[in-house]
Amino acid sequence: MTRDGSVARSGSTSRSGSTARAAHALPTIRTEPDAVAAIAADLQAAGFTVERLDSLWGAEAAASLHRGSRVAALLALAARESSPLATLATLFVLGLPVSRAHADAAFPTAGVDRVVEAGLLRHDTATTDDSGLPLDPADALVHPTVDLRPYAFVDDLGAGSWWIVSDLGELALGTALGEEHVLGIGGATTTLSGLQVPVRVRRVLDLGTGCGIQAMHARRFADEVVATDISRRALDIARCNVALNGLDGIEFRLGSLFEPVAGERFDRIVSNPPFVITPRREGVPSYEYRDGGMVGDALVETVLRGLGEHLEPGGTAQLLGNWEYRWGSDGLDRVRSWFADSGLDAWVVEREREDPPAYAETWIRDGGTKPGSAEFDDLVDAWLDDFRDRRVTGVGFGYVVVRRPPAADDRPGGTPRLRRFERVPEVLGSNPAGLGATVARVLDAADWLAAHDDEALGAAHLRVAGDVTEERFYWPGNDDPTVMTLVQGGGFGRRVDADTALAAFAGACDGELSVRAIIGAIAQITGVDEDALVADLLPRARDLVLDGLLLPA
């Protein structure tokens, strides 16, 4: 879990309090329409795309940049002639200054001065060179004030690309991040955007929008989006990103948690909330993009408990989160308790779990504090003291999917159709557009199963999903397999151990025969009592339908 890894934060939802740490001055971002349109035209003309950047410095340099080193990229650029694309890459991806002459060539439409006024660049304050002679204006340096890079994605509507503005990272700054830092694209960005259900809806809430990336993804499947954040600066950057990419239908509101949308309901809520568990102690930096200002995992609990009030009947929510394990208390059991008596469908998938030292070290590095420094050690000590005081033994991370039942089926305090709290640490299946389609299918499957009791399930016709294969392993010289496994190629890439009966049942599910007919045939062939086989296979068939290995025909 690193700054460009799977759980980097993207937004902030509530005010956090701590002693501020020294940081560089952050620019004011302005979105004057004509200026932003001109900047976008220059980016387009320069070919400022992911594909062109990769070609500019090569795959090895791109991989090195991802690891936090720009040396290979600089060497690759040094071997090429100057171009607007190279200038933009140097400024906004590598975070290095360029000459005014090169900047002028990169922004022929907007002009450097208007880019400076927008807050994306700044002029060098130096008026003389190293020898004390007056600088030629063309040789004066222009510095980046933000990170601006192309971003490519694929969802159920196809491939797309945007330019995304965020604050400069520690590679460009050479220092730890400031507490008002606005994060750009990280692993969590693609995780949550891929988790969004790709079904058209009217209104979406992006809670804690950060740089606006989730709101932009949500807009592709929504008529309108409301994006909130506690940070004015984050909202300024999000507005810039929306304008830079010519998007509409996104409304930005300032405020904490659900306060900006009090009394409103949405068809979908998405959020990558600032869930990082940070000691509430003096001297520990609290970053707006990741720290919610509450003790432990209380921020995640507050968000999850507030979902039902803001979801339309039939509305869904997709979120990321952390939850604590404490002495005598399982983390997933704690999350389960947050949904008690809510009447909401809930599906929580824990993808990983870290012990207190690993968790602390991850997030201290995330803020740009280097291991081995005295400050790093002091922060680790503060984190471990906090965990020890609150009897925390570990922290889980994962996905949360919530649905409010349709109006005709709304039942506060009733039994929901889907209550699933599971650990899925294995490698995911192949999901080029993300897990959103899997989420939608699981919700549909839960509805289908709720409408089919055992008699109806027995009369149903099922078929094996197209991405399911079967693995068999044999002892040498043995005709009968010792291990049989049903393997899901997409979704969560689930692997289901199967005995002879389950393997035969799944293999016969081609949509032609009913479930009960297949079980009867297996019982007759194997000489097993049919009623006993029904009692064994029907619950397992339900699990296979919910997991997507079997589909209603």
mmCIF file of C-alpha atoms in Angstrom, residues 218-419:
data_model
loop_
_atom_site.group_PDB
_atom_site.id
_atom_site.type_symbol
_atom_site.label_atom_id
_atom_site.label_comp_id
_atom_site.label_asym_id
_atom_site.label_seq_id
_atom_site.Cartn_x
_atom_site.Cartn_y
_atom_site.Cartn_z
ATOM 1 C CA ALA A 218 -19.709 8.580 -12.221
ATOM 2 C CA ARG A 219 -20.901 11.151 -14.776
ATOM 3 C CA ARG A 220 -20.430 8.589 -17.567
ATOM 4 C CA PHE A 221 -23.346 6.618 -16.090
ATOM 5 C CA ALA A 222 -25.403 9.404 -14.502
ATOM 6 C CA ASP A 223 -27.501 12.360 -15.604
ATOM 7 C CA GLU A 224 -26.052 14.505 -12.813
ATOM 8 C CA VAL A 225 -23.440 14.200 -10.091
ATOM 9 C CA VAL A 226 -23.048 16.059 -6.796
ATOM 10 C CA ALA A 227 -19.429 16.058 -5.577
ATOM 11 C CA THR A 228 -18.587 17.167 -2.029
ATOM 12 C CA ASP A 229 -15.408 17.786 -0.089
ATOM 13 C CA ILE A 230 -14.301 19.528 3.111
ATOM 14 C CA SER A 231 -11.397 21.117 1.234
ATOM 15 C CA ARG A 232 -11.969 24.268 -0.843
ATOM 16 C CA ARG A 233 -8.693 23.597 -2.585
ATOM 17 C CA ALA A 234 -9.783 20.097 -3.580
ATOM 18 C CA LEU A 235 -12.982 21.503 -5.044
ATOM 19 C CA ASP A 236 -11.017 24.136 -6.996
ATOM 20 C CA ILE A 237 -8.825 21.424 -8.499
ATOM 21 C CA ALA A 238 -11.844 19.203 -9.213
ATOM 22 C CA ARG A 239 -13.574 22.085 -11.017
ATOM 23 C CA CYS A 240 -10.419 22.612 -13.056
ATOM 24 C CA ASN A 241 -10.315 18.939 -14.059
ATOM 25 C CA VAL A 242 -13.960 18.939 -15.091
ATOM 26 C CA ALA A 243 -13.483 22.110 -17.150
ATOM 27 C CA LEU A 244 -10.185 20.938 -18.646
ATOM 28 C CA ASN A 245 -11.902 17.834 -19.999
ATOM 29 C CA GLY A 246 -15.069 19.582 -21.185
ATOM 30 C CA LEU A 247 -17.446 17.762 -18.831
ATOM 31 C CA ASP A 248 -20.737 19.070 -17.503
ATOM 32 C CA GLY A 249 -23.455 17.886 -15.128
ATOM 33 C CA ILE A 250 -21.226 17.884 -12.024
ATOM 34 C CA GLU A 251 -22.108 20.167 -9.106
ATOM 35 C CA PHE A 252 -19.510 20.840 -6.387
ATOM 36 C CA ARG A 253 -20.436 21.513 -2.766
ATOM 37 C CA LEU A 254 -18.266 22.358 0.259
ATOM 38 C CA GLY A 255 -18.869 20.597 3.556
ATOM 39 C CA SER A 256 -18.257 17.661 5.870
ATOM 40 C CA LEU A 257 -19.667 14.182 5.308
ATOM 41 C CA PHE A 258 -23.393 14.309 4.417
ATOM 42 C CA GLU A 259 -23.906 17.915 5.568
ATOM 43 C CA PRO A 260 -23.869 19.409 2.032
ATOM 44 C CA VAL A 261 -26.636 17.010 0.934
ATOM 45 C CA ALA A 262 -28.850 17.015 4.039
ATOM 46 C CA GLY A 263 -32.330 15.786 3.167
ATOM 47 C CA GLU A 264 -31.329 14.612 -0.326
ATOM 48 C CA ARG A 265 -31.274 11.103 -1.762
ATOM 49 C CA PHE A 266 -29.306 9.600 -4.613
ATOM 50 C CA ASP A 267 -29.484 6.592 -6.881
ATOM 51 C CA ARG A 268 -25.821 5.876 -6.243
ATOM 52 C CA ILE A 269 -23.203 6.973 -3.722
ATOM 53 C CA VAL A 270 -19.498 6.466 -4.334
ATOM 54 C CA SER A 271 -16.765 7.346 -1.890
ATOM 55 C CA ASN A 272 -13.114 6.794 -1.209
ATOM 56 C CA PRO A 273 -13.394 8.429 2.224
ATOM 57 C CA PRO A 274 -10.393 9.612 4.251
ATOM 58 C CA PHE A 275 -10.358 6.390 6.230
ATOM 59 C CA VAL A 276 -6.692 6.197 7.226
ATOM 60 C CA ILE A 277 -6.425 5.551 10.964
ATOM 61 C CA THR A 278 -4.170 8.273 12.339
ATOM 62 C CA PRO A 279 -3.279 9.034 15.988
ATOM 63 C CA ARG A 280 -5.056 12.146 17.167
ATOM 64 C CA ARG A 281 -1.879 13.458 18.821
ATOM 65 C CA GLU A 282 0.113 16.655 18.631
ATOM 66 C CA GLY A 283 2.905 16.516 16.073
ATOM 67 C CA VAL A 284 1.271 13.805 13.926
ATOM 68 C CA PRO A 285 0.329 15.318 10.529
ATOM 69 C CA SER A 286 -3.270 14.817 9.495
ATOM 70 C CA TYR A 287 -3.688 14.975 5.724
ATOM 71 C CA GLU A 288 -7.056 16.140 4.433
ATOM 72 C CA TYR A 289 -6.958 13.682 1.536
ATOM 73 C CA ARG A 290 -6.753 10.623 3.778
ATOM 74 C CA ASP A 291 -7.487 11.427 7.461
ATOM 75 C CA GLY A 292 -11.069 11.983 8.554
ATOM 76 C CA GLY A 293 -10.277 13.574 11.914
ATOM 77 C CA MET A 294 -12.013 10.857 13.959
ATOM 78 C CA VAL A 295 -10.574 8.224 16.265
ATOM 79 C CA GLY A 296 -9.831 4.833 14.731
ATOM 80 C CA ASP A 297 -12.299 3.688 12.100
ATOM 81 C CA ALA A 298 -15.122 5.926 13.350
ATOM 82 C CA LEU A 299 -15.140 7.880 10.071
ATOM 83 C CA VAL A 300 -15.920 4.740 8.046
ATOM 84 C CA GLU A 301 -18.567 3.696 10.575
ATOM 85 C CA THR A 302 -20.196 7.156 10.356
ATOM 86 C CA VAL A 303 -20.278 7.064 6.558
ATOM 87 C CA LEU A 304 -21.697 3.540 6.396
ATOM 88 C CA ARG A 305 -24.371 4.263 8.997
ATOM 89 C CA GLY A 306 -25.428 7.371 7.060
ATOM 90 C CA LEU A 307 -25.872 5.707 3.677
ATOM 91 C CA GLY A 308 -29.449 4.517 4.113
ATOM 92 C CA GLU A 309 -30.748 8.015 4.786
ATOM 93 C CA HIS A 310 -29.322 9.260 1.479
ATOM 94 C CA LEU A 311 -30.079 6.364 -0.872
ATOM 95 C CA GLU A 312 -33.178 6.251 -3.011
ATOM 96 C CA PRO A 313 -35.161 2.987 -2.839
ATOM 97 C CA GLY A 314 -33.156 0.551 -4.932
ATOM 98 C CA GLY A 315 -30.101 2.838 -4.759
ATOM 99 C CA THR A 316 -26.608 1.457 -4.266
ATOM 100 C CA ALA A 317 -23.323 2.595 -2.766
ATOM 101 C CA GLN A 318 -19.776 1.511 -3.549
ATOM 102 C CA LEU A 319 -16.982 2.516 -1.176
ATOM 103 C CA LEU A 320 -13.501 1.670 0.048
ATOM 104 C CA GLY A 321 -12.625 1.517 3.733
ATOM 105 C CA ASN A 322 -10.487 0.412 6.688
ATOM 106 C CA TRP A 323 -11.746 -1.311 9.825
ATOM 107 C CA GLU A 324 -9.942 -2.204 13.033
ATOM 108 C CA TYR A 325 -9.378 -5.579 14.630
ATOM 109 C CA ARG A 326 -9.279 -5.324 18.416
ATOM 110 C CA TRP A 327 -8.605 -7.773 21.197
ATOM 111 C CA GLY A 328 -11.617 -10.097 21.258
ATOM 112 C CA SER A 329 -13.255 -8.379 18.281
ATOM 113 C CA ASP A 330 -13.066 -9.510 14.647
ATOM 114 C CA GLY A 331 -12.850 -6.642 12.154
ATOM 115 C CA LEU A 332 -15.570 -7.935 9.835
ATOM 116 C CA ASP A 333 -17.839 -8.612 12.811
ATOM 117 C CA ARG A 334 -17.448 -4.946 13.777
ATOM 118 C CA VAL A 335 -18.451 -3.863 10.265
ATOM 119 C CA ARG A 336 -21.404 -6.256 10.396
ATOM 120 C CA SER A 337 -22.607 -4.586 13.587
ATOM 121 C CA TRP A 338 -22.722 -1.203 11.819
ATOM 122 C CA PHE A 339 -25.472 -2.556 9.561
ATOM 123 C CA ALA A 340 -27.532 -4.157 12.334
ATOM 124 C CA ASP A 341 -31.238 -3.255 12.024
ATOM 125 C CA SER A 342 -30.526 -1.036 9.001
ATOM 126 C CA GLY A 343 -32.600 -3.067 6.547
ATOM 127 C CA LEU A 344 -29.882 -2.494 3.935
ATOM 128 C CA ASP A 345 -28.272 -5.103 1.744
ATOM 129 C CA ALA A 346 -24.546 -5.168 2.554
ATOM 130 C CA TRP A 347 -21.601 -6.912 0.936
ATOM 131 C CA VAL A 348 -18.173 -6.301 2.465
ATOM 132 C CA VAL A 349 -15.044 -7.806 0.921
ATOM 133 C CA GLU A 350 -11.824 -7.635 2.917
ATOM 134 C CA ARG A 351 -8.920 -7.714 0.471
ATOM 135 C CA GLU A 352 -6.022 -7.478 2.903
ATOM 136 C CA ARG A 353 -5.105 -7.086 6.556
ATOM 137 C CA GLU A 354 -2.020 -5.454 8.085
ATOM 138 C CA ASP A 355 -0.532 -5.646 11.537
ATOM 139 C CA PRO A 356 -0.057 -2.346 13.442
ATOM 140 C CA PRO A 357 3.659 -1.783 12.573
ATOM 141 C CA ALA A 358 3.122 -2.478 8.851
ATOM 142 C CA TYR A 359 0.068 -0.219 8.745
ATOM 143 C CA ALA A 360 1.851 2.639 10.499
ATOM 144 C CA GLU A 361 4.937 2.395 8.283
ATOM 145 C CA THR A 362 2.783 2.324 5.127
ATOM 146 C CA TRP A 363 0.990 5.566 5.865
ATOM 147 C CA ILE A 364 3.983 7.401 7.263
ATOM 148 C CA ARG A 365 5.838 6.674 4.014
ATOM 149 C CA ASP A 366 2.694 7.722 2.134
ATOM 150 C CA GLY A 367 3.048 11.228 3.570
ATOM 151 C CA GLY A 368 6.615 11.484 2.276
ATOM 152 C CA THR A 369 8.471 10.924 5.567
ATOM 153 C CA LYS A 370 11.512 8.788 4.834
ATOM 154 C CA PRO A 371 12.277 5.577 6.749
ATOM 155 C CA GLY A 372 15.396 5.842 8.866
ATOM 156 C CA SER A 373 14.799 9.466 9.818
ATOM 157 C CA ALA A 374 14.144 10.554 13.393
ATOM 158 C CA GLU A 375 10.751 11.926 12.343
ATOM 159 C CA PHE A 376 9.785 8.569 10.850
ATOM 160 C CA ASP A 377 10.693 6.735 14.052
ATOM 161 C CA ASP A 378 8.793 9.247 16.196
ATOM 162 C CA LEU A 379 5.690 8.841 14.045
ATOM 163 C CA VAL A 380 5.855 5.036 14.174
ATOM 164 C CA ASP A 381 6.095 5.301 17.964
ATOM 165 C CA ALA A 382 2.999 7.552 18.072
ATOM 166 C CA TRP A 383 1.032 5.167 15.838
ATOM 167 C CA LEU A 384 1.925 2.074 17.852
ATOM 168 C CA ASP A 385 1.140 3.833 21.134
ATOM 169 C CA ASP A 386 -2.300 4.718 19.788
ATOM 170 C CA PHE A 387 -2.979 1.163 18.618
ATOM 171 C CA ARG A 388 -1.753 -0.248 21.925
ATOM 172 C CA ASP A 389 -3.917 2.135 23.965
ATOM 173 C CA ARG A 390 -7.016 1.163 21.981
ATOM 174 C CA ARG A 391 -6.137 -2.582 21.890
ATOM 175 C CA VAL A 392 -5.944 -2.651 18.088
ATOM 176 C CA THR A 393 -4.353 -5.826 16.723
ATOM 177 C CA GLY A 394 -4.705 -5.202 12.988
ATOM 178 C CA VAL A 395 -6.428 -3.195 10.268
ATOM 179 C CA GLY A 396 -8.451 -4.619 7.384
ATOM 180 C CA PHE A 397 -8.923 -2.944 3.994
ATOM 181 C CA GLY A 398 -11.496 -3.675 1.367
ATOM 182 C CA TYR A 399 -14.639 -2.880 -0.580
ATOM 183 C CA VAL A 400 -18.146 -2.105 0.676
ATOM 184 C CA VAL A 401 -21.271 -2.475 -1.469
ATOM 185 C CA VAL A 402 -24.610 -1.348 -0.026
ATOM 186 C CA ARG A 403 -28.124 -1.303 -1.458
ATOM 187 C CA ARG A 404 -31.367 0.087 -0.101
ATOM 188 C CA PRO A 405 -34.243 -2.273 -0.968
ATOM 189 C CA PRO A 406 -36.790 -1.047 -3.538
ATOM 190 C CA ALA A 407 -39.751 0.913 -2.160
ATOM 191 C CA ALA A 408 -42.141 -2.033 -2.446
ATOM 192 C CA ASP A 409 -39.680 -4.109 -0.446
ATOM 193 C CA ASP A 410 -38.393 -1.442 1.989
ATOM 194 C CA ARG A 411 -38.205 -3.056 5.406
ATOM 195 C CA PRO A 412 -36.220 -1.195 8.121
ATOM 196 C CA GLY A 413 -35.172 -3.743 10.686
ATOM 197 C CA GLY A 414 -36.132 -6.610 8.390
ATOM 198 C CA THR A 415 -33.981 -9.340 6.922
ATOM 199 C CA PRO A 416 -32.039 -8.042 3.913
ATOM 200 C CA ARG A 417 -31.515 -10.102 0.803
ATOM 201 C CA LEU A 418 -27.743 -9.799 0.855
ATOM 202 C CA ARG A 419 -25.588 -9.831 3.979
#
